[in-house]
Amino acid sequence: MQTISVELSAPVSQDLRETLLKNLYWTDRAITNVDLSDGDPPVLAVACSDSGDVTGIEAKLLTDVAEMLSSPVPVRPRVVCERRNSYGIKLTANQTFRELSARGWVSPELPGVFVYAGPMADLYHGLDRAFGDLAAGLGARQVYLPSLIGTDTLLRAGYLRGNAHMANYVYHIHEDRSAISRFVRQLTSGLGGIDLSELPTTAPSPEAILSPAACQPIYRMLSGRDVGESFVASGYVRCYRYESGAMQGLRRSREFGVREIVYVGSKADVVAFRAGLLNVCSQLLGRFELQGVLETAADPFFTDTSAQYRTFQLSLELKHELKLAVGENETVAAASVNYHGDHFGRLWDIKSNGGETAYSCCMGFGIDRWCLAIFAQYGFDIQDWPRSLREVMPK
Amino acid sequence: MQTISVELSAPVSQDLRETLLKNLYWTDRAITNVDLSDGDPPVLAVACSDSGDVTGIEAKLLTDVAEMLSSPVPVRPRVVCERRNSYGIKLTANQTFRELSARGWVSPELPGVFVYAGPMADLYHGLDRAFGDLAAGLGARQVYLPSLIGTDTLLRAGYLRGNAHMANYVYHIHEDRSAISRFVRQLTSGLGGIDLSELPTTAPSPEAILSPAACQPIYRMLSGRDVGESFVASGYVRCYRYESGAMQGLRRSREFGVREIVYVGSKADVVAFRAGLLNVCSQLLGRFELQGVLETAADPFFTDTSAQYRTFQLSLELKHELKLAVGENETVAAASVNYHGDHFGRLWDIKSNGGETAYSCCMGFGIDRWCLAIFAQYGFDIQDWPRSLREVMPK
């Protein structure tokens, strides 16, 4: 293990702190841990495996840190509503995750991928049902959304420009019976993984990516259609992001469940519906007696382009996040509301009201993070939970 | 387009017919269609793209056909129960799929991957809930199952030996910020796919495979544990199989939903529970007034090894399938019940009753195929459906 220390020139905002901690794993494959002290000046401590070229990595780190610090987001998030509980938060995200694991309610299948059992599984399914009911109350019809998304769908949506590094690419072996038989004969059970490098596959040009965000296939489905007055749908979908060393328990996992609500219609109706979705967020804080804040937000950035887009998002208030407290000084974004303007309407040629380009907005609930925040705020004895949360659990 | 005809020496069983139609796409990548006439002798018609080497493909086809015809399964399936409706089946699988597509209830995202809307989505979710309630009635606790499965889990389970060709492999780009930035700058929106061949990725040795069968992560979760009297769980999971040219509408898709029930316990209890699961299958035919048959079955084969295992499965009655009618002469396997003996108990060191090696069995409902069969048997006007099926639909 080797360590590189970088002293920053001044304290950084919470937002920039998150960006550094997430993005610096991408500087070099040898980086195994990234930490940022709270001190003034803050010190970045980056650990590398012994095989890494420290001098080279340090140079790349300095370039990357400089680029991130010089991508200012001049607009501060605006708080829409906030709710605090006087009795404080029981546990941090890490403590909660450890307790859930110790109880056998969360078991690892892969880094960032888990099986849930017991009250964790009950809460997960109960919340999805509650969010689904809530969507139905807003007039949403259920849709079934796939997790395999065409690479062309995401390319068209522009998703890959800022997020190619986080995508989970899917491929298959090309049709060649004798090559596959040879490969299979060499397999040894359970040891050393597999080596597909000699087989013809679609890996160089993968046809599918695992859904990074729930709503994309809906716009493709509506392509070339006129939705009339409006189209409102709700679906549950498993989403996937590879976040390298930044994956952390239930706080940031590789596979997670999202309940999504999508509204497509005229500009005025979309704006009104978006206001309703923000209202839903505030009401949920009250209904479940959770500590959290609803504020304007921006998507994480990885490249220059996406950094500029953040300023655009924040100044036009295109994105809101509902952040739930886990621990006294930590939050997780447990839901987001996104206003797209006519972006997807133009992209996929979707009309409303007999010919106008359609506008759209969507909301996604990150169910796993709701579970994390609820256990962190109220502990593991369901009898101690507020009644509205107990009622979410299956009878 | 080029065509190769192969005259078989004698009529083939339904089972062998399916095997030929599925497996021959794997003979060569240039094969675009495989068809088998009903005549005596049956004639195999194989279409290839113009770029294919017909002479070479024909030679490989003859070898493959000979191998499949010489892998006899001497044991015939045994019918456990059968139910027929006097009024016949409305539509074939292809007709049903075309009608669902025309109504906009099924929209393609990728070959074999769909978005469902309208009554198709309602039926899908309603059935999952009905199967989940049924599982709860059998004492099952809900679990949440991931779709990303560790390659090592499936390697250990022996899954890849017979099914490496059908696996959907998942990879990510290695941490290398500058390489990724270069790649992203070359992306052009929506045209020509992407080319990742120059980037360092985990593709040669993928860490994950998309769940080909729902229950594997459960055994891993129980690894090293004693489940006491029994462990009964039910979970919904998206499953994935790449089946080349044999993918066909909702009959055989690349992504599909499964409601799974898993029982782990003593041998006597597992045998009794399996009998209960078979009973559930018979009762469902009656409850939903569906035409279908419950019979012993075997997993599809691809290599010699898996062909031998089929005989083993059939003679010991390890696998049952509930096949629902779609069209007058066609069925789809809509549920399967599998008895594993102590295979997974030994593999994952799972005990029951304070130290005995645990036995297990499972049942999976293929929800998409249930939807297909229900629309095929009862049409698209929900008012015409039997009451028990109407009641499955959300209010």
Short mmCIF file of C-alpha atoms in Angstrom, two decimals, chain A residues 25-29 64 67-68 107 109-110 113-116 118-119 121-122 124-125 129 141-151 153 155-156 160-161 164-165 167-177 180 183-184 187-190 193-197 203-208 210 217 220-221 236 238 240 242 244 254-255 302, chain B residues 25-26 28-29 64 67-68 107 109-110 113-119 121-122 124-125 129 141-151 153 155-156 160-161 164-165 167-177 180 183-184 187-190 193-197 203-208 210 217 220-221 236 238 240 242 244 254-255 302:
data_model
loop_
_atom_site.label_atom_id
_atom_site.label_comp_id
_atom_site.label_asym_id
_atom_site.label_seq_id
_atom_site.Cartn_x
_atom_site.Cartn_y
_atom_site.Cartn_z
CA TYR A 25 -11.14 6.70 -8.15
CA TRP A 26 -11.21 7.22 -11.92
CA THR A 27 -7.79 8.83 -12.08
CA ASP A 28 -6.02 5.49 -12.08
CA ARG A 29 -6.95 1.86 -11.61
CA ASP A 64 -7.71 16.09 -12.00
CA GLU A 67 -9.74 20.63 -13.01
CA MET A 68 -12.45 19.83 -10.47
CA SER A 107 -26.09 -10.19 2.33
CA GLU A 109 -23.68 -11.14 -3.71
CA LEU A 110 -21.04 -8.89 -5.34
CA VAL A 113 -25.00 -5.96 -4.99
CA PHE A 114 -27.07 -7.48 -2.18
CA VAL A 115 -29.82 -9.91 -1.24
CA TYR A 116 -32.30 -8.50 1.29
CA GLY A 118 -36.31 -10.14 6.91
CA PRO A 119 -37.52 -6.62 7.81
CA ALA A 121 -36.96 -6.95 2.42
CA ASP A 122 -40.34 -6.17 3.99
CA TYR A 124 -38.23 -2.43 0.64
CA HIS A 125 -41.37 -4.00 -0.82
CA ARG A 129 -46.01 -0.39 -2.81
CA ARG A 141 -50.86 3.98 -14.96
CA GLN A 142 -48.43 1.18 -14.19
CA VAL A 143 -45.87 0.29 -16.83
CA TYR A 144 -43.28 -2.48 -16.82
CA LEU A 145 -39.81 -1.20 -17.56
CA PRO A 146 -36.88 -3.37 -18.65
CA SER A 147 -33.36 -3.15 -17.24
CA LEU A 148 -31.65 -3.90 -20.56
CA ILE A 149 -31.52 -0.62 -22.45
CA GLY A 150 -30.34 -0.32 -26.03
CA THR A 151 -26.93 1.34 -26.30
CA THR A 153 -31.23 4.67 -26.74
CA LEU A 155 -26.42 7.32 -27.01
CA ARG A 156 -29.34 9.27 -28.43
CA LEU A 160 -22.98 8.32 -22.27
CA ARG A 161 -21.24 11.69 -22.69
CA ALA A 164 -19.74 6.19 -19.92
CA HIS A 165 -17.50 5.28 -16.98
CA ALA A 167 -22.26 2.18 -17.33
CA ASN A 168 -22.67 -1.57 -16.92
CA TYR A 169 -22.19 -2.93 -20.43
CA VAL A 170 -23.86 -6.19 -21.45
CA TYR A 171 -22.57 -8.59 -24.07
CA HIS A 172 -23.02 -12.11 -25.29
CA ILE A 173 -20.84 -14.71 -27.00
CA HIS A 174 -21.21 -14.83 -30.77
CA GLU A 175 -22.80 -17.91 -32.30
CA ASP A 176 -19.98 -20.44 -32.65
CA ARG A 177 -20.83 -23.81 -31.18
CA ILE A 180 -18.13 -22.36 -26.96
CA PHE A 183 -14.40 -22.82 -23.66
CA VAL A 184 -16.81 -24.87 -21.54
CA LEU A 187 -13.99 -24.32 -17.08
CA THR A 188 -12.95 -25.29 -13.60
CA SER A 189 -15.57 -24.99 -10.91
CA GLY A 190 -15.49 -21.94 -8.75
CA GLY A 193 -13.05 -16.64 -12.68
CA ILE A 194 -13.47 -17.08 -16.42
CA ASP A 195 -11.46 -15.92 -19.40
CA LEU A 196 -13.53 -15.03 -22.46
CA SER A 197 -10.75 -13.21 -24.30
CA ALA A 203 -18.06 -6.93 -25.94
CA PRO A 204 -16.22 -4.42 -28.19
CA SER A 205 -19.55 -2.99 -29.31
CA PRO A 206 -22.08 -3.98 -26.64
CA GLU A 207 -25.72 -3.83 -27.72
CA ALA A 208 -27.12 -3.12 -24.27
CA LEU A 210 -28.08 -1.88 -17.79
CA PRO A 217 -37.31 3.47 -22.42
CA ARG A 220 -38.47 5.66 -26.77
CA MET A 221 -41.84 3.89 -26.45
CA TYR A 236 -40.53 -0.07 -10.81
CA ARG A 238 -33.78 -2.06 -11.17
CA TYR A 240 -27.28 0.01 -12.22
CA TYR A 242 -20.63 1.10 -11.48
CA SER A 244 -15.56 1.96 -8.53
CA ARG A 254 -24.14 -1.00 -8.03
CA GLU A 255 -27.71 -2.33 -8.33
CA PHE A 302 -17.10 13.83 -14.59
CA TYR B 25 -28.53 -20.82 -34.35
CA TRP B 26 -25.32 -21.55 -32.44
CA ASP B 28 -22.56 -20.34 -37.03
CA ARG B 29 -23.04 -16.62 -36.64
CA ASP B 64 -24.45 -30.71 -34.99
CA GLU B 67 -24.99 -35.10 -32.48
CA MET B 68 -28.41 -33.88 -31.35
CA SER B 107 -43.14 -2.01 -27.24
CA GLU B 109 -36.60 -1.67 -26.53
CA LEU B 110 -34.14 -4.25 -27.93
CA VAL B 113 -36.60 -6.75 -24.44
CA PHE B 114 -39.89 -4.88 -24.06
CA VAL B 115 -41.78 -2.15 -22.24
CA TYR B 116 -45.31 -3.16 -21.20
CA ALA B 117 -48.18 -0.72 -20.85
CA GLY B 118 -51.96 -0.82 -20.48
CA PRO B 119 -53.65 -4.14 -19.64
CA ALA B 121 -48.64 -4.19 -17.57
CA ASP B 122 -51.69 -4.54 -15.32
CA TYR B 124 -48.13 -8.66 -15.34
CA HIS B 125 -48.18 -6.88 -11.99
CA ARG B 129 -49.00 -10.14 -6.75
CA ARG B 141 -41.05 -14.70 3.58
CA GLN B 142 -40.33 -12.10 0.91
CA VAL B 143 -36.72 -11.62 -0.11
CA TYR B 144 -35.25 -9.12 -2.53
CA LEU B 145 -33.07 -10.78 -5.17
CA PRO B 146 -30.53 -8.97 -7.34
CA SER B 147 -30.12 -9.45 -11.09
CA LEU B 148 -26.34 -9.06 -11.03
CA ILE B 149 -24.93 -12.44 -10.03
CA GLY B 150 -21.28 -13.06 -9.34
CA THR B 151 -19.60 -15.06 -12.10
CA THR B 153 -21.57 -17.96 -7.92
CA LEU B 155 -19.31 -21.10 -11.86
CA ARG B 156 -19.63 -22.82 -8.50
CA LEU B 160 -21.93 -22.16 -17.08
CA ARG B 161 -21.06 -25.69 -18.22
CA ALA B 164 -22.25 -20.21 -21.18
CA HIS B 165 -23.66 -19.34 -24.61
CA ALA B 167 -25.30 -15.83 -20.45
CA ASN B 168 -25.50 -12.04 -20.51
CA TYR B 169 -22.06 -10.94 -19.31
CA VAL B 170 -21.64 -7.59 -17.56
CA TYR B 171 -18.50 -5.50 -17.57
CA HIS B 172 -17.30 -2.01 -16.79
CA ILE B 173 -14.52 0.25 -18.02
CA HIS B 174 -11.38 0.20 -15.90
CA GLU B 175 -10.51 3.34 -13.97
CA ASP B 176 -8.62 5.54 -16.43
CA ARG B 177 -9.98 9.05 -16.57
CA ILE B 180 -12.52 7.59 -20.88
CA PHE B 183 -13.61 7.89 -25.75
CA VAL B 184 -16.39 10.29 -24.77
CA LEU B 187 -19.01 9.72 -29.35
CA THR B 188 -21.49 10.80 -31.97
CA SER B 189 -25.11 10.89 -30.96
CA GLY B 190 -27.26 7.96 -31.89
CA GLY B 193 -23.17 2.24 -31.84
CA ILE B 194 -20.06 2.50 -29.71
CA ASP B 195 -16.61 0.98 -29.96
CA LEU B 196 -15.01 0.13 -26.63
CA SER B 197 -12.27 -2.07 -28.08
CA ALA B 203 -14.89 -7.69 -20.53
CA PRO B 204 -12.29 -10.49 -20.91
CA SER B 205 -13.02 -11.65 -17.38
CA PRO B 206 -16.46 -10.28 -16.49
CA GLU B 207 -17.25 -10.13 -12.78
CA ALA B 208 -21.00 -10.49 -13.17
CA LEU B 210 -27.26 -11.26 -15.36
CA PRO B 217 -28.10 -15.95 -4.74
CA ARG B 220 -25.06 -18.25 -1.52
CA MET B 221 -26.75 -16.15 1.18
CA TYR B 236 -39.42 -11.43 -7.70
CA ARG B 238 -35.72 -10.15 -13.56
CA TYR B 240 -31.94 -12.90 -18.62
CA TYR B 242 -29.55 -14.59 -24.74
CA SER B 244 -29.82 -15.74 -30.54
CA ARG B 254 -34.03 -11.96 -23.44
CA GLU B 255 -35.31 -10.30 -20.25
CA PHE B 302 -26.41 -27.74 -25.61
#
